[in-house]
């Protein structure tokens, strides 16, 4: 019996030691109490990532069966002066080169017009979606929701729909415009939400109108963001426009698919790819000029000879004045010329009567989803939920692969980290970014014999390297040189500079980009699905092309919209945590609810320990953590006592149990008091304003009463301060 008690005693004691190990430790540093918590979050997320990686690997089923054939086919890209045959027609490399340039110009024309139209629409939409300018949430929330829904729909679907309404070139332009509007409006209203509007309101307060206030205070800031985001959007839509060949619209993408996408014709496909790469390099150079002379331009301090007369000083200043306006004029003329030339490429016509009739039939089906698809769980080949989660897996796995490699390539491509070998890595990023994802999918379908999922993961993963790598590179190049100079002065090695100066600085933003890229990759499964690398995307592309199946398309779009909206909300929460340090805003009801519970627990502890209470959330958390630690401290003190026995140990456990009971009792008393105060104040306030606010406006009355009740609750908690 004694042995059993001894074993039970030791087991219980060891368990308490184990629990105590994970509790916060309290360190006194020069009289200041510091709480050192166990790194639960780091361990938890590390385990989650490891489990997800293992799960992804098991589900995507890596397949390298055709490795030899794949590498042989890659060799065909480097064959020079090869004449290919498409049907009975022989095509020389020169003919492919000329046709590539013609189709590239057509693609760029659609992209220019679509981007400008999208930007023009996104400006008022972003202003109407911004909390800073539209205070009424019943205005900005609907606009945000509509844009989120539009953004959730794969842009290729809009191209298919517009193809029935307009000419193919106009359909391409409008689908690009919608795509640009959806992403630009989000970027702009997020920027406007963080903009300090004090100057805007100040200008109005001295008698100026809203238009003048907007022009003077906000427009200069907004125009820079429009240029920056607009150029990035243009680069994105050039690749999207290339993909429109799937719809049947003549773009450069038709030379990267169909007859050219056979192993024997890869030498001509490589010509198209290098033309796209060259175009991307030109875009990078133009982007550099725009940043240098428009977005980030700062005039040098003039050199003035103090011995000169006043008039000569003025002349000297005028001569040294930067001729930035010349660049602006040149840029404006070039842009206007490109717009005029692009307008000629578009056939501004609606579809014929047959196509419009088909559209009317299809649109009626689009608003009548085929719900039976959701019921066919046994047939996973058509169920949107099953295929959708498969596509989500592809998107997440691809983004993870792309993120890891992009992080490395992006750092190595930045000049302030890799001075001598940055340009080769930049070229790699540009090359990858220039190639549309469906081209990668066609290649990896050769590699993967039995796993389409694996081919899709590789295609989107490699494509993500280019997109994320550019963002990482730009983030690194924004780090001031002073950071690296200070690390050099400390004798840091290159790896230490990268870790402390780069990785820690850009990781939150890089993870934020990772989440956004995962959302884009989910929609991109439609593109790779068109060539067979994603079952979900394949179904959407097939149903989009046939107006008779738009009811089935609607079912897939419903699932897509729901998933993308959920991903977007989760991404926003995680981005808030990464960048701002919290999941929910301080004024959100979730945060307020959590804080109230925390304060009540701290008050309960305060009444037990009789320590001074401070109405501060950090101090409240400290009190709770300290109380939990002190309960286990009994066990720690007992362990240090050399006269240990079972009876003493049981008495300590009993004390701990009684302490928990008292804590619960105090907490419930305080919670009931707070609940009663809230209820009483709510009823009194609602009754008192019933004469002032119409009874029909019950929502307004409820809000006023609830606000008063919450204020009363806060006052009740504050009343314990100093007690």
XYZ file of C-alpha atoms in Angstrom:
723
model
C 0.000 0.000 0.000
C 2.818 2.353 0.920
C 4.582 1.589 -2.354
C 1.432 2.427 -4.319
C 1.056 5.709 -2.454
C 4.704 6.486 -3.025
C 4.409 5.815 -6.774
C 1.248 7.900 -6.966
C 2.900 10.686 -5.001
C 6.009 10.740 -7.211
C 3.931 10.607 -10.389
C 1.794 13.518 -9.239
C 4.841 15.466 -8.136
C 6.620 14.922 -11.454
C 3.501 15.976 -13.314
C 3.371 19.213 -11.326
C 7.049 19.799 -12.106
C 6.323 19.230 -15.787
C 3.409 21.692 -15.763
C 5.473 24.230 -13.858
C 8.177 24.081 -16.523
C 5.810 25.542 -19.118
C 4.472 28.330 -16.918
C 5.713 31.933 -17.252
C 8.851 32.833 -15.343
C 9.145 36.165 -13.567
C 12.504 37.894 -13.592
C 13.419 41.001 -11.629
C 15.701 43.276 -13.695
C 16.719 46.407 -11.803
C 13.440 46.452 -9.923
C 11.314 45.894 -13.032
C 9.340 42.680 -13.227
C 9.620 40.949 -16.573
C 7.386 38.080 -17.605
C 9.162 35.453 -19.661
C 6.620 33.218 -21.352
C 7.219 29.782 -22.737
C 7.365 30.019 -26.582
C 4.111 28.180 -27.172
C 3.281 30.090 -30.350
C 6.593 29.295 -31.993
C 6.348 25.600 -31.143
C 2.693 25.411 -32.154
C 3.183 27.045 -35.555
C 6.345 25.048 -36.206
C 4.434 21.829 -35.596
C 1.543 23.045 -37.757
C 3.919 23.831 -40.628
C 5.645 20.442 -40.330
C 2.315 18.608 -40.269
C 1.057 20.594 -43.259
C 4.212 19.891 -45.240
C 3.940 16.175 -44.497
C 0.241 16.214 -45.414
C 0.869 18.122 -48.638
C 3.623 15.754 -49.739
C 1.386 12.760 -49.102
C -1.536 14.283 -51.021
C 0.213 15.735 -54.070
C 2.030 12.440 -54.686
C 5.315 13.614 -56.246
C 5.794 11.849 -59.550
C 9.086 11.869 -61.489
C 8.446 8.843 -63.696
C 9.159 10.680 -66.947
C 12.273 12.433 -65.716
C 14.385 11.344 -68.713
C 11.766 12.371 -71.269
C 11.312 15.687 -69.483
C 14.999 16.604 -69.678
C 15.188 15.570 -73.314
C 12.231 17.817 -74.085
C 13.928 20.713 -72.258
C 16.871 20.279 -74.620
C 14.565 21.028 -77.553
C 14.227 24.611 -76.307
C 17.849 25.260 -77.222
C 17.749 24.009 -80.802
C 18.669 26.795 -83.220
C 17.409 27.450 -86.765
C 15.005 24.562 -86.690
C 12.150 24.638 -89.177
C 8.972 23.170 -87.721
C 5.841 21.841 -89.346
C 2.344 22.697 -88.172
C -0.047 20.740 -90.288
C 1.303 20.987 -93.801
C 2.891 24.409 -93.244
C 6.589 24.822 -92.628
C 7.496 27.659 -90.286
C 10.949 29.163 -89.927
C 12.288 30.766 -86.728
C 12.119 34.176 -88.398
C 8.415 33.751 -89.136
C 7.782 32.779 -85.518
C 9.801 35.788 -84.370
C 7.789 38.213 -86.509
C 4.478 36.673 -85.507
C 5.517 36.815 -81.848
C 6.175 40.546 -82.094
C 2.835 41.129 -83.799
C 0.920 39.165 -81.175
C 2.942 40.746 -78.376
C 1.911 44.199 -79.558
C -1.709 43.060 -79.683
C -1.383 41.650 -76.166
C 0.228 44.847 -74.903
C -2.493 46.947 -76.560
C -5.242 45.101 -74.720
C -3.230 45.399 -71.514
C -2.659 49.160 -71.862
C -6.304 49.970 -72.505
C -7.563 47.532 -69.881
C -5.147 48.844 -67.253
C -6.011 52.500 -67.870
C -9.735 51.771 -67.848
C -9.348 49.693 -64.688
C -7.378 52.442 -62.940
C -9.982 55.044 -63.929
C -12.754 52.931 -62.388
C -10.744 51.908 -59.318
C -10.090 55.492 -58.143
C -13.723 56.407 -57.312
C -14.403 52.860 -56.110
C -11.437 52.978 -53.716
C -12.555 56.353 -52.360
C -16.061 55.000 -51.782
C -14.540 51.949 -50.063
C -12.257 53.887 -47.719
C -13.193 54.326 -44.067
C -11.216 57.538 -43.927
C -13.414 59.334 -46.444
C -16.749 57.556 -46.261
C -17.726 57.402 -42.619
C -20.963 55.544 -43.278
C -20.241 51.820 -43.127
C -23.427 51.108 -45.071
C -21.669 52.701 -48.035
C -18.092 51.448 -47.853
C -18.896 47.886 -46.722
C -21.097 47.106 -49.762
C -18.445 48.475 -52.115
C -15.769 46.393 -50.429
C -17.928 43.296 -50.559
C -18.761 43.760 -54.244
C -15.088 44.222 -55.087
C -14.197 41.154 -53.023
C -16.736 39.067 -54.923
C -15.475 40.334 -58.285
C -11.909 39.693 -57.177
C -12.852 36.158 -56.156
C -14.082 35.248 -59.632
C -11.216 34.006 -61.832
C -10.632 36.737 -64.444
C -10.615 34.190 -67.255
C -14.323 33.595 -66.533
C -15.104 37.245 -67.289
C -13.244 36.869 -70.586
C -15.400 33.870 -71.519
C -18.587 35.754 -70.613
C -17.608 38.946 -72.464
C -16.663 36.889 -75.512
C -20.373 36.281 -76.094
C -21.239 39.978 -75.738
C -18.482 41.799 -77.580
C -15.780 41.343 -80.151
C -12.870 39.226 -78.960
C -10.509 42.206 -78.644
C -13.055 44.254 -76.683
C -13.806 41.238 -74.475
C -10.088 40.990 -73.693
C -9.871 44.690 -72.835
C -12.929 44.659 -70.566
C -11.909 41.487 -68.724
C -8.492 43.052 -68.070
C -10.197 46.246 -66.877
C -12.314 44.320 -64.365
C -9.260 42.448 -63.119
C -7.299 45.692 -62.655
C -10.258 47.418 -60.995
C -10.658 44.645 -58.448
C -7.019 44.564 -57.356
C -6.283 48.290 -57.669
C -9.322 49.314 -55.639
C -8.237 46.993 -52.813
C -4.662 48.283 -52.776
C -5.769 51.917 -52.945
C -8.442 51.805 -50.250
C -6.063 49.948 -47.927
C -3.556 52.760 -48.468
C -6.208 55.428 -47.994
C -7.346 53.793 -44.749
C -3.880 54.371 -43.295
C -3.528 57.891 -44.705
C -3.496 60.777 -42.234
C -6.502 62.904 -43.223
C -5.711 65.762 -40.837
C -4.445 67.916 -43.721
C -7.588 67.119 -45.727
C -9.909 68.130 -42.886
C -7.725 71.103 -41.978
C -7.977 72.599 -45.457
C -11.755 72.241 -45.309
C -11.889 73.862 -41.879
C -10.530 77.145 -43.289
C -13.370 77.397 -45.784
C -12.183 75.377 -48.779
C -14.366 72.812 -50.483
C -13.803 69.067 -50.557
C -12.554 69.150 -54.146
C -9.801 71.664 -53.364
C -8.910 69.845 -50.140
C -8.665 66.564 -52.031
C -6.596 68.119 -54.811
C -4.099 69.744 -52.444
C -3.698 67.102 -49.721
C -4.633 63.667 -51.053
C -4.194 63.746 -54.813
C -0.353 64.137 -54.744
C -0.115 61.099 -52.459
C -2.696 59.141 -54.416
C -1.133 59.784 -57.818
C 2.145 58.210 -56.702
C 0.346 55.122 -55.457
C -1.634 54.937 -58.699
C 1.554 55.036 -60.764
C 3.251 52.432 -58.596
C 0.321 50.016 -58.382
C -0.756 50.716 -61.947
C 2.588 49.732 -63.389
C 2.682 46.575 -61.292
C -0.871 45.775 -62.429
C 0.125 46.320 -66.048
C 2.938 43.821 -65.668
C 0.474 41.309 -64.212
C -2.141 41.786 -66.917
C 0.360 41.303 -69.740
C 0.713 37.720 -68.528
C -3.028 37.482 -68.033
C -3.640 38.784 -71.559
C -1.323 36.089 -72.889
C -3.512 33.492 -71.185
C -6.590 34.810 -73.028
C -5.630 32.630 -75.969
C -7.420 29.882 -74.014
C -10.665 31.778 -74.604
C -9.983 32.045 -78.319
C -8.693 35.615 -78.257
C -5.620 36.147 -80.404
C -2.709 36.969 -78.073
C 0.891 35.874 -77.756
C -0.304 33.002 -75.606
C -1.432 31.082 -78.677
C 2.256 30.577 -79.542
C 2.810 29.002 -76.122
C 0.041 26.431 -76.409
C -1.762 24.220 -78.890
C 0.404 23.360 -81.912
C 3.509 25.075 -80.573
C 3.299 23.217 -77.257
C 4.555 19.935 -78.670
C 8.011 18.600 -77.900
C 9.247 18.948 -81.488
C 8.194 22.608 -81.606
C 9.783 23.723 -78.331
C 12.574 25.509 -80.214
C 10.033 27.990 -81.574
C 8.290 28.258 -78.229
C 11.633 29.333 -76.765
C 11.683 32.252 -79.243
C 8.361 33.437 -77.843
C 9.592 33.030 -74.269
C 12.739 35.070 -74.896
C 10.664 37.805 -76.511
C 8.515 37.899 -73.381
C 11.628 37.957 -71.194
C 13.058 40.831 -73.234
C 9.790 42.698 -72.891
C 9.841 42.173 -69.117
C 13.396 43.532 -68.967
C 12.234 46.624 -70.857
C 9.356 46.990 -68.400
C 11.792 46.737 -65.497
C 13.886 49.524 -67.018
C 10.815 51.718 -67.564
C 9.748 50.997 -64.008
C 13.189 52.094 -62.820
C 12.891 55.373 -64.749
C 9.408 56.052 -63.394
C 10.583 55.470 -59.837
C 13.685 57.584 -60.325
C 12.105 60.577 -62.037
C 8.532 60.492 -60.747
C 7.858 58.467 -57.630
C 11.098 58.781 -55.667
C 12.607 61.883 -57.225
C 14.256 64.365 -54.887
C 16.126 67.399 -56.173
C 19.748 67.847 -55.172
C 20.696 70.759 -52.967
C 21.838 73.601 -55.261
C 25.363 74.979 -55.065
C 25.312 78.762 -54.746
C 28.291 81.062 -54.816
C 27.718 83.547 -52.016
C 29.891 86.147 -53.730
C 27.429 86.496 -56.620
C 24.842 89.218 -56.754
C 21.218 88.512 -55.984
C 20.213 88.398 -59.658
C 23.117 86.106 -60.516
C 22.128 83.808 -57.664
C 18.611 83.563 -59.103
C 20.019 82.751 -62.531
C 22.269 80.111 -60.992
C 19.315 78.566 -59.180
C 17.258 78.459 -62.377
C 20.083 76.739 -64.236
C 20.425 74.125 -61.506
C 16.699 73.505 -61.348
C 16.112 69.879 -62.417
C 14.454 69.492 -65.809
C 12.030 66.906 -64.501
C 9.203 68.421 -66.501
C 10.942 67.271 -69.692
C 10.687 63.660 -68.551
C 7.054 64.188 -67.643
C 6.295 65.593 -71.087
C 8.130 62.740 -72.799
C 6.331 60.180 -70.664
C 2.957 61.827 -71.297
C 3.482 61.949 -75.066
C 4.676 58.333 -75.146
C 1.709 57.167 -73.081
C -0.738 59.096 -75.248
C 0.818 57.640 -78.390
C 0.571 54.116 -76.985
C -3.074 54.642 -76.059
C -3.929 55.951 -79.528
C -2.092 53.071 -81.185
C -3.809 50.587 -78.870
C -7.248 51.949 -79.671
C -6.734 50.908 -83.278
C -6.113 47.298 -82.219
C -9.519 46.951 -80.569
C -12.644 46.208 -82.538
C -15.212 48.348 -80.737
C -18.211 46.222 -81.605
C -20.755 44.090 -79.818
C -21.286 40.441 -80.634
C -23.588 39.261 -83.361
C -27.195 38.335 -82.709
C -26.374 34.636 -82.315
C -23.747 35.253 -79.629
C -26.006 37.694 -77.785
C -28.836 35.163 -77.859
C -26.467 32.554 -76.452
C -25.387 35.027 -73.771
C -28.998 35.616 -72.701
C -29.547 31.885 -72.386
C -26.306 31.457 -70.483
C -26.834 34.374 -68.107
C -30.211 33.007 -67.026
C -28.475 29.726 -66.217
C -25.677 31.557 -64.408
C -28.189 32.830 -61.853
C -29.701 29.371 -61.440
C -26.892 27.204 -60.066
C -26.930 23.461 -60.506
C -27.101 22.446 -56.843
C -27.060 18.757 -57.727
C -23.303 19.000 -58.272
C -22.858 19.510 -54.537
C -24.806 16.337 -53.810
C -22.692 13.998 -55.919
C -20.169 13.151 -53.224
C -19.629 9.716 -54.672
C -18.485 11.252 -57.958
C -15.533 13.352 -56.882
C -14.723 14.236 -60.500
C -17.532 16.807 -60.683
C -18.192 17.848 -57.085
C -17.075 21.491 -56.661
C -16.248 21.032 -52.979
C -13.982 18.020 -53.488
C -12.245 19.499 -56.511
C -12.119 22.924 -54.876
C -10.255 21.675 -51.832
C -7.914 19.811 -54.144
C -7.240 23.109 -55.944
C -6.752 24.816 -52.587
C -4.148 22.208 -51.708
C -2.394 22.823 -55.032
C -2.419 26.585 -54.439
C -1.066 26.355 -50.902
C 1.630 23.810 -51.763
C 2.699 25.826 -54.807
C 2.850 29.046 -52.809
C 4.912 27.363 -50.102
C 7.444 26.082 -52.638
C 7.511 29.428 -54.420
C 7.867 31.375 -51.182
C 10.879 29.425 -49.935
C 12.758 29.711 -53.231
C 11.608 33.285 -53.883
C 12.879 34.340 -50.476
C 16.347 33.052 -51.350
C 16.378 34.367 -54.929
C 14.903 37.719 -53.910
C 17.618 38.327 -51.316
C 20.380 37.292 -53.719
C 18.925 39.535 -56.447
C 19.109 42.689 -54.325
C 22.109 44.925 -54.924
C 22.570 46.004 -51.316
C 23.108 42.373 -50.254
C 24.711 40.787 -53.309
C 26.722 43.551 -54.980
C 28.504 41.546 -57.651
C 26.115 38.760 -58.640
C 22.684 40.356 -58.198
C 21.894 40.734 -61.900
C 21.980 37.008 -62.794
C 19.429 36.344 -60.065
C 17.344 39.289 -61.260
C 17.371 37.784 -64.731
C 16.211 34.443 -63.331
C 13.318 36.145 -61.531
C 12.363 38.128 -64.646
C 12.541 35.021 -66.841
C 10.310 33.013 -64.529
C 7.886 35.916 -64.210
C 7.659 36.301 -67.981
C 6.449 32.761 -68.629
C 2.690 32.199 -68.156
C 1.814 29.461 -65.655
C 0.020 27.289 -68.215
C 3.317 26.948 -70.129
C 4.968 25.569 -67.006
C 1.973 23.276 -66.570
C 2.400 21.846 -70.078
C 6.045 21.097 -69.329
C 5.463 19.487 -65.957
C 2.646 17.333 -67.295
C 5.394 15.628 -69.302
C 7.403 15.060 -66.122
C 4.502 13.778 -64.055
C 2.910 10.722 -65.589
C 0.139 9.936 -63.106
C -0.194 12.981 -60.822
C -1.841 16.048 -62.337
C -1.821 17.650 -58.904
C 1.962 17.440 -58.752
C 2.280 19.055 -62.187
C -0.030 21.871 -61.080
C 1.933 22.415 -57.869
C 5.215 22.660 -59.760
C 3.744 24.984 -62.400
C 2.262 27.467 -59.942
C 5.195 27.040 -57.563
C 7.790 27.987 -60.181
C 5.608 30.865 -61.381
C 5.290 32.094 -57.781
C 9.078 32.348 -57.540
C 9.021 35.118 -60.117
C 6.141 37.021 -58.536
C 7.202 36.698 -54.901
C 10.892 37.040 -55.746
C 10.288 40.496 -57.206
C 8.443 41.627 -54.066
C 11.156 40.237 -51.778
C 13.858 41.912 -53.857
C 12.090 45.281 -53.683
C 11.614 44.937 -49.919
C 15.317 44.200 -49.421
C 16.407 47.108 -51.612
C 14.303 49.480 -49.501
C 16.396 48.670 -46.409
C 18.681 51.665 -45.703
C 22.414 51.140 -46.203
C 22.944 52.402 -42.654
C 21.646 49.076 -41.377
C 24.344 47.147 -43.227
C 27.015 49.694 -42.324
C 26.204 49.364 -38.635
C 26.372 45.569 -38.892
C 29.705 45.866 -40.713
C 31.036 48.017 -37.888
C 30.163 45.224 -35.461
C 32.174 42.746 -37.516
C 29.159 40.765 -38.704
C 29.633 38.128 -41.367
C 27.614 38.130 -44.606
C 25.189 35.537 -43.243
C 24.731 37.493 -40.017
C 23.981 40.643 -42.009
C 21.416 38.774 -44.065
C 19.773 37.254 -41.000
C 19.703 40.292 -38.718
C 19.543 43.035 -41.325
C 17.321 41.464 -43.971
C 15.374 38.404 -42.870
C 14.012 39.900 -39.661
C 13.167 43.155 -41.431
C 11.265 41.751 -44.406
C 9.791 38.534 -42.992
C 6.429 40.020 -41.866
C 5.848 41.662 -45.254
C 7.074 38.559 -47.083
C 4.637 36.358 -45.161
C 1.888 38.834 -45.954
C 2.752 38.525 -49.653
C 2.735 34.741 -49.246
C -0.873 34.817 -48.082
C -1.929 37.100 -50.911
C -0.126 34.905 -53.439
C -1.905 31.805 -52.122
C -5.214 33.496 -52.915
C -4.051 34.344 -56.452
C -2.725 30.839 -57.021
C -6.089 29.375 -56.075
C -7.693 31.402 -58.859
C -4.814 30.523 -61.197
C -5.767 26.853 -60.984
C -8.356 27.745 -63.637
C -5.544 28.705 -66.011
C -3.479 25.565 -65.499
C -6.702 23.568 -65.485
C -7.325 24.598 -69.075
C -4.323 22.468 -70.078
C -5.206 19.636 -67.702
C -3.063 20.387 -64.633
C -5.999 20.995 -62.265
C -9.329 19.185 -62.254
C -11.093 22.116 -60.603
C -9.749 24.600 -63.134
C -10.471 22.232 -65.994
C -14.142 22.030 -65.051
C -14.446 25.822 -64.770
C -12.755 26.415 -68.131
C -14.953 23.803 -69.841
C -18.188 25.126 -68.328
C -17.186 28.752 -69.042
C -16.710 28.032 -72.738
C -20.175 26.478 -73.120
C -23.074 28.781 -72.309
C -25.370 25.765 -71.866
C -23.302 24.774 -68.817
C -23.247 28.117 -67.046
C -25.537 26.714 -64.357
C -22.759 24.257 -63.523
C -20.232 27.089 -63.788
C -22.297 29.030 -61.269
C -21.983 26.203 -58.743
C -18.211 26.251 -59.090
C -18.115 30.043 -58.834
C -20.179 29.994 -55.638
C -17.669 27.677 -54.017
C -14.767 29.735 -55.390
C -16.207 32.990 -54.053
C -16.870 31.511 -50.614
C -13.385 30.017 -50.360
C -11.621 33.150 -51.606
C -13.597 35.373 -49.221
C -12.688 33.092 -46.316
C -9.036 33.046 -47.393
C -9.092 36.829 -47.689
C -10.462 37.279 -44.175
C -7.981 34.817 -42.693
C -5.194 36.523 -44.622
C -6.262 39.919 -43.288
C -6.205 38.620 -39.716
C -2.789 37.022 -40.108
C -1.414 40.085 -41.912
C -2.633 42.247 -39.025
C -0.799 39.980 -36.609
C 2.385 39.958 -38.690
C 2.535 43.657 -39.516
C 0.556 45.399 -36.757
C 1.064 42.871 -33.966
C -2.557 41.850 -33.363
C -5.208 39.723 -35.048
C -8.180 41.971 -34.376
C -8.357 45.751 -34.157
C -8.367 47.227 -30.677
C -11.918 48.529 -31.113
C -13.365 45.289 -32.496
C -16.022 43.538 -30.426
C -13.907 40.376 -30.174
C -10.970 42.273 -28.675
C -13.250 44.187 -26.319
C -14.893 40.964 -25.164
C -11.548 39.255 -24.553
C -10.247 42.301 -22.681
C -13.303 42.384 -20.409
C -12.848 38.740 -19.468
C -9.156 39.416 -18.820
C -9.969 42.391 -16.587
C -12.506 40.355 -14.609
C -9.967 37.597 -14.023
C -7.385 40.177 -12.973
C -9.894 41.739 -10.559
C -10.605 38.325 -9.066
C -6.875 37.817 -8.564
C -6.626 41.319 -7.112
C -9.242 40.538 -4.471
C -7.417 37.343 -3.490
C -3.854 38.657 -3.454
C -4.831 42.190 -2.329
C -2.401 43.742 -4.799
C -3.030 47.159 -6.307
C -5.129 47.003 -9.455
C -4.286 49.109 -12.510
C -6.748 49.486 -15.371
C -4.267 48.379 -18.000
C -4.617 45.265 -20.148
C -0.915 44.408 -19.962
C -0.931 44.671 -16.187
C -4.093 42.560 -16.046
C -2.415 39.822 -18.069
C 0.594 40.054 -15.787
C -1.571 39.565 -12.683
C -3.255 36.491 -14.152
C 0.024 34.933 -15.281
C 1.624 35.639 -11.900
C -1.326 34.104 -10.078
C -1.155 30.926 -12.161
C 2.562 30.709 -11.530
C 2.176 31.236 -7.780
C -0.224 28.317 -7.556
C 2.465 26.052 -8.932
C 5.113 27.800 -6.845
C 3.716 25.910 -3.851
C 4.913 22.719 -5.484
C 8.298 24.224 -6.301
C 8.783 25.306 -2.676
C 7.720 21.879 -1.524
C 10.317 20.266 -3.797
C 13.052 22.336 -2.172
C 12.013 21.174 1.295
C 14.101 18.211 2.344
C 11.407 16.941 4.760
C 8.961 15.914 2.090
C 6.114 13.600 2.909
C 2.847 12.624 1.361
C 0.692 14.353 3.985
C 2.331 17.730 3.384
C 2.020 17.276 -0.329
C -1.697 16.521 -0.039
C -2.209 19.599 2.117
C -0.515 21.740 -0.534
C -2.739 20.270 -3.235
C -5.733 21.043 -1.045
C -4.590 24.662 -0.684
C -4.245 24.889 -4.434
C -7.756 23.489 -4.913
C -9.215 25.948 -2.401
C -7.436 28.812 -4.135
C -8.952 27.806 -7.468
C -12.373 27.617 -5.864
C -12.043 31.108 -4.358
C -10.856 32.475 -7.701
C -13.864 31.043 -9.536
C -16.227 32.392 -6.898
C -14.741 35.896 -7.089
C -14.763 35.829 -10.877
C -18.429 34.813 -11.074
C -19.393 37.491 -8.546
C -17.665 40.191 -10.575
C -19.082 38.850 -13.840
C -22.624 38.857 -12.430
C -22.190 42.401 -11.126
C -20.938 43.545 -14.501
C -23.774 41.777 -16.275
C -26.338 43.428 -13.992
C -24.805 46.880 -14.497
C -24.797 46.405 -18.253
C -28.406 45.226 -18.293
C -29.657 48.034 -16.038
C -27.852 50.802 -17.913
C -28.958 49.373 -21.262
C -32.617 49.355 -20.217
C -32.474 52.798 -18.624
C -30.742 54.368 -21.620
C -33.092 52.745 -24.093
C -36.093 53.947 -22.127
C -34.737 57.478 -21.763
C -34.104 57.947 -25.488
C -37.401 56.439 -26.627
C -38.916 59.922 -26.834
C -35.957 61.446 -28.687
C -35.373 58.662 -31.212
C -38.263 57.196 -33.145
C -39.320 53.720 -32.176
C -38.889 52.612 -35.785
C -35.179 53.357 -35.504
C -34.666 50.424 -33.150
C -31.140 49.764 -34.449
C -30.049 53.295 -33.581
C -31.644 53.055 -30.132
C -29.958 49.711 -29.555
C -26.544 51.098 -30.523
C -26.841 54.129 -28.249
C -28.006 52.001 -25.332
C -25.288 49.409 -25.907
C -22.606 52.082 -26.073
C -23.797 53.555 -22.774
C -23.849 50.107 -21.184
C -20.291 49.388 -22.318
C -19.104 52.738 -20.942
C -20.734 51.901 -17.608
C -18.955 48.536 -17.581
C -15.619 50.222 -18.239
C -16.277 52.699 -15.432
C -17.083 49.824 -13.082
C -13.760 48.137 -13.858
C -11.876 51.441 -13.584
C -13.375 52.021 -10.136
C -11.112 49.267 -8.782
C -7.941 51.078 -9.882
C -5.646 51.760 -6.967
C -7.592 49.376 -4.746
